[in-house]
Short mmCIF file of C-alpha atoms in Angstrom, two decimals:
data_model
loop_
_atom_site.label_atom_id
_atom_site.label_comp_id
_atom_site.label_asym_id
_atom_site.label_seq_id
_atom_site.Cartn_x
_atom_site.Cartn_y
_atom_site.Cartn_z
CA MET K 29 -2.00 17.06 -21.17
CA SER K 30 1.60 18.02 -20.56
CA GLU K 31 4.32 15.40 -20.47
CA PRO K 32 5.37 14.23 -16.97
CA PRO K 33 8.67 15.64 -15.72
CA SER K 34 11.90 13.70 -16.11
CA LYS K 35 13.47 11.89 -13.17
CA LYS K 36 16.04 14.65 -12.79
CA GLN K 37 13.25 17.20 -12.43
CA ARG K 38 11.53 15.20 -9.67
CA THR K 39 13.64 16.31 -6.75
CA GLY K 40 11.03 16.14 -4.01
CA ILE K 41 7.41 15.72 -3.01
CA GLU K 42 6.62 19.37 -3.59
CA ASP K 43 8.21 19.41 -7.06
CA ALA K 44 6.30 16.33 -8.16
CA SER K 45 3.05 17.62 -6.74
CA LYS K 46 3.18 20.61 -9.07
CA THR K 47 2.30 18.26 -11.92
CA ALA K 48 -0.44 16.44 -9.98
CA GLU K 49 -3.22 18.67 -11.26
CA GLY K 50 -2.35 17.71 -14.84
CA SER K 51 -1.39 14.09 -14.27
CA ARG K 52 -3.06 11.10 -12.72
CA VAL K 53 -1.82 10.01 -9.30
CA LEU K 54 -2.20 6.57 -7.73
CA ALA K 55 -1.50 6.20 -4.01
CA VAL K 56 -0.38 3.15 -2.06
CA LEU K 57 -0.72 2.95 1.73
CA GLY K 58 1.07 0.26 3.72
CA LEU K 59 -0.80 -0.05 7.00
CA GLY K 60 1.09 -0.56 10.24
CA ASN K 61 2.62 1.12 13.25
CA PRO K 62 5.69 3.38 13.11
CA GLY K 63 8.74 1.11 13.28
CA GLY K 64 6.52 -1.96 13.26
CA SER K 65 7.89 -3.38 10.01
CA CYS K 66 11.44 -3.42 11.41
CA LYS K 67 10.16 -5.35 14.43
CA ARG K 68 8.41 -7.85 12.12
CA GLU K 69 5.11 -6.96 13.80
CA ARG K 70 2.10 -8.84 12.42
CA HIS K 71 0.01 -5.68 12.38
CA SER K 72 2.64 -3.93 10.23
CA LEU K 73 2.81 -6.47 7.41
CA GLY K 74 1.26 -3.94 5.02
CA ALA K 75 4.01 -1.47 5.87
CA ARG K 76 6.64 -4.13 5.11
CA VAL K 77 5.19 -4.56 1.63
CA ALA K 78 5.24 -0.79 1.04
CA ALA K 79 8.89 -0.65 2.17
CA ALA K 80 9.76 -3.58 -0.10
CA LEU K 81 8.03 -1.84 -3.02
CA VAL K 82 10.11 1.31 -2.51
CA GLN K 83 13.27 -0.78 -2.18
CA GLU K 84 12.42 -2.60 -5.42
CA HIS K 85 12.18 0.71 -7.28
CA LYS K 86 15.23 2.57 -6.07
CA SER K 87 14.40 5.60 -8.23
CA CYS K 88 12.21 7.69 -5.95
CA SER K 89 11.94 11.17 -4.48
CA SER K 90 12.07 11.80 -0.76
CA PRO K 91 9.78 14.44 0.71
CA GLU K 92 10.94 17.67 2.28
CA SER K 93 9.19 16.66 5.49
CA LYS K 94 10.54 19.59 7.49
CA GLU K 95 8.41 21.91 5.38
CA ASN K 96 5.21 19.86 5.62
CA LYS K 97 4.74 17.26 8.33
CA ASP K 98 1.68 15.87 6.52
CA LEU K 99 4.09 14.40 3.96
CA ASP K 100 6.24 12.47 6.43
CA GLY K 101 6.59 8.86 5.27
CA ALA K 102 5.63 9.71 1.68
CA VAL K 103 7.74 9.19 -1.45
CA TRP K 104 7.14 9.47 -5.18
CA LEU K 105 7.96 6.23 -6.93
CA HIS K 106 9.32 6.43 -10.47
CA GLY K 107 8.67 3.75 -13.05
CA GLU K 108 8.28 4.11 -16.80
CA LYS K 109 5.61 1.38 -16.96
CA PHE K 110 3.37 2.87 -14.28
CA GLN K 111 -0.01 4.22 -15.41
CA ALA K 112 0.43 7.38 -13.35
CA GLN K 113 2.56 9.16 -10.80
CA VAL K 114 2.83 6.92 -7.76
CA LEU K 115 2.75 8.08 -4.16
CA VAL K 116 3.74 5.50 -1.52
CA LEU K 117 3.10 6.09 2.18
CA GLU K 118 4.62 4.22 5.09
CA PRO K 119 3.05 4.68 8.54
CA GLN K 120 4.09 7.64 10.66
CA ARG K 121 1.15 7.37 13.04
CA PRO K 122 -0.39 4.45 14.98
CA ILE K 123 -2.23 2.04 12.68
CA ASN K 124 -5.66 3.34 13.76
CA ASP K 125 -4.61 6.73 12.35
CA ASN K 126 -3.15 5.50 9.04
CA GLY K 127 -6.35 6.57 7.27
CA PRO K 128 -6.14 10.17 8.53
CA GLN K 129 -2.42 10.15 7.60
CA LEU K 130 -3.27 9.21 4.01
CA HIS K 131 -6.03 11.82 3.89
CA SER K 132 -3.66 14.51 5.20
CA ALA K 133 -0.97 13.66 2.63
CA LEU K 134 -3.36 13.62 -0.34
CA SER K 135 -5.01 16.81 0.87
CA ALA K 136 -1.63 18.54 1.26
CA LEU K 137 -0.85 17.71 -2.37
CA ASN K 138 -4.33 18.70 -3.57
CA ILE K 139 -4.97 15.19 -4.93
CA LEU K 140 -7.65 14.04 -2.50
CA ASP K 141 -9.66 12.31 -5.24
CA SER K 142 -6.77 10.05 -6.28
CA PRO K 143 -7.46 6.29 -6.27
CA PHE K 144 -5.56 4.44 -3.56
CA LEU K 145 -4.66 0.88 -2.63
CA ALA K 146 -4.44 -0.13 1.04
CA ILE K 147 -2.12 -3.01 1.95
CA VAL K 148 -3.26 -4.56 5.21
CA ASP K 149 -2.82 -7.56 7.51
CA ASP K 150 -5.83 -9.81 7.99
CA CYS K 151 -6.16 -12.16 10.96
CA TRP K 152 -9.23 -13.79 9.36
CA LEU K 153 -7.11 -15.15 6.49
CA PRO K 154 -4.68 -18.08 6.94
CA LEU K 155 -1.04 -17.18 7.39
CA GLY K 156 0.66 -16.94 4.02
CA SER K 157 -2.48 -16.17 2.01
CA ILE K 158 -3.20 -13.06 -0.04
CA ARG K 159 -6.45 -11.55 -1.37
CA PHE K 160 -7.23 -8.55 -3.55
CA ARG K 161 -10.57 -6.79 -2.97
CA GLU K 162 -12.26 -3.90 -4.78
CA LYS K 163 -14.34 -2.95 -1.75
CA GLY K 164 -15.77 -4.41 1.43
CA SER K 165 -16.08 -4.04 5.17
CA SER K 166 -13.20 -3.44 7.54
CA GLY K 167 -13.63 -6.87 9.12
CA GLY K 168 -13.06 -5.18 12.46
CA HIS K 169 -9.63 -3.87 11.43
CA LYS K 170 -9.19 -0.49 13.13
CA GLY K 171 -6.81 0.75 10.44
CA LEU K 172 -9.39 0.14 7.73
CA GLU K 173 -12.06 1.72 9.89
CA GLY K 174 -9.84 4.80 10.02
CA ILE K 175 -9.83 4.92 6.22
CA GLU K 176 -13.61 4.57 6.06
CA ALA K 177 -14.01 7.43 8.53
CA SER K 178 -11.59 9.69 6.63
CA PHE K 179 -12.77 9.33 3.04
CA ASP K 180 -16.14 9.89 1.35
CA CYS K 181 -15.70 6.62 -0.56
CA ARG K 182 -16.22 4.78 2.76
CA GLN K 183 -15.78 1.07 1.92
CA ASN K 184 -15.34 1.56 -1.84
CA TYR K 185 -11.56 1.46 -2.20
CA HIS K 186 -9.12 -1.23 -3.26
CA ARG K 187 -7.22 -3.23 -0.68
CA LEU K 188 -4.67 -6.05 -0.65
CA ARG K 189 -5.26 -8.28 2.37
CA LEU K 190 -2.42 -10.42 3.73
CA GLY K 191 -3.26 -13.32 6.01
CA ILE K 192 -1.58 -13.50 9.41
CA GLY K 193 -3.85 -16.20 10.88
CA GLY K 194 -4.51 -16.31 14.60
CA LYS K 195 -7.20 -14.31 16.32
CA ASN K 196 -8.41 -10.72 16.40
CA LEU K 197 -6.69 -10.03 19.70
CA LYS K 198 -4.42 -7.04 20.35
CA GLU K 199 -1.67 -9.10 21.94
CA PHE K 200 -1.57 -11.33 18.87
CA VAL K 201 -1.71 -8.77 16.05
CA THR K 202 0.83 -6.50 17.75
CA GLY K 203 3.14 -9.45 18.38
CA THR K 204 6.05 -10.41 16.15
CA PHE K 205 6.22 -13.23 13.61
CA THR K 206 8.11 -16.31 14.77
CA GLU K 207 11.02 -17.60 12.70
CA GLU K 208 8.80 -20.38 11.40
CA GLU K 209 6.13 -17.88 10.39
CA GLU K 210 8.71 -15.73 8.63
CA THR K 211 9.46 -18.59 6.23
CA LEU K 212 5.81 -18.49 5.16
CA ILE K 213 5.76 -14.70 4.95
CA GLU K 214 8.75 -14.27 2.62
CA PRO K 215 6.99 -15.51 -0.56
CA VAL K 216 3.92 -13.45 0.40
CA LEU K 217 6.03 -10.28 0.48
CA THR K 218 7.34 -11.01 -3.01
CA ALA K 219 3.87 -11.82 -4.34
CA ALA K 220 2.33 -8.75 -2.67
CA VAL K 221 4.88 -6.42 -4.29
CA SER K 222 4.05 -8.01 -7.67
CA ALA K 223 0.33 -7.46 -7.04
CA VAL K 224 0.84 -3.80 -6.16
CA GLU K 225 3.04 -3.29 -9.22
CA ALA K 226 0.31 -4.80 -11.41
CA TRP K 227 -2.24 -2.40 -9.91
CA LEU K 228 0.08 0.50 -10.69
CA LYS K 229 0.95 -0.66 -14.21
CA LEU K 230 -2.48 -1.85 -15.36
CA GLY K 231 -4.44 0.72 -13.38
CA PRO K 232 -7.37 0.32 -10.97
CA GLU K 233 -9.63 -0.28 -13.97
CA ALA K 234 -8.01 -3.69 -14.41
CA SER K 235 -9.03 -4.76 -10.90
CA GLN K 236 -11.06 -7.74 -12.12
CA LYS K 237 -8.06 -9.18 -13.96
CA ILE K 238 -5.77 -8.51 -11.01
CA MET K 239 -8.25 -10.08 -8.60
CA SER K 240 -8.65 -13.26 -10.67
CA ILE K 241 -4.90 -13.85 -10.68
CA VAL K 242 -3.95 -12.67 -7.18
CA ASN K 243 -6.76 -14.60 -5.49
CA ALA K 244 -5.80 -17.86 -7.18
CA PRO K 245 -4.34 -20.44 -4.72
CA THR K 246 -1.14 -20.70 -6.78
CA PHE K 247 -0.35 -16.98 -6.89
CA THR K 248 2.13 -16.83 -4.00
CA LYS K 249 4.08 -19.66 -5.61
CA ASP K 250 4.01 -18.06 -9.07
CA PRO K 251 3.47 -14.27 -8.90
CA SER K 252 4.93 -13.98 -12.41
CA ALA K 253 1.45 -14.91 -13.68
CA LEU K 254 0.59 -11.21 -13.49
CA LYS K 255 3.29 -10.42 -16.05
CA ARG K 256 2.08 -12.83 -18.70
#
């Protein structure tokens, strides 16, 4: 297998994709609505984590979106400790169509079989909680249903679920977090980024280890447990 290109060589999505056939790619999808993370929308909490992940790793390549609209919202993330090339997608379509967006991006890069991690809000979990799952049902989440409908793996993909509390009502999930809720969300964002980084560094094969740590009640207070 050829060595991955240097950071200077990775000047865009298309350049990085040239090595995809000879290198492993892991994809991360932050579910949400376009612009929803800036509005602090509950339904776009996954997108906020994806944006925070990109911000944490400032070394990344922006796509030449004018040449291929299927790659809008996609960036290659560079990190020496990652197990593979990392593709991060932020939502460019309504949340129900995030799954088709991911499928279009992976298909455009000819890496449709790449493992992916979906970061998603969950109204069935208490606000401020976080859970890692290897597979499972959508729980009625339309964004996850879109993934199931777009990929042959159906429900067999990894997801990081972030509790927003409340009820499964459109007016609630599309509403914005209150200032009080934001104080509970801040440590979750930090912990979620750590969980995604662990998935990227250890690889999907280490999902049992990641799950045992992330799903512990103390994880949001001490996300450094994943680095020990």
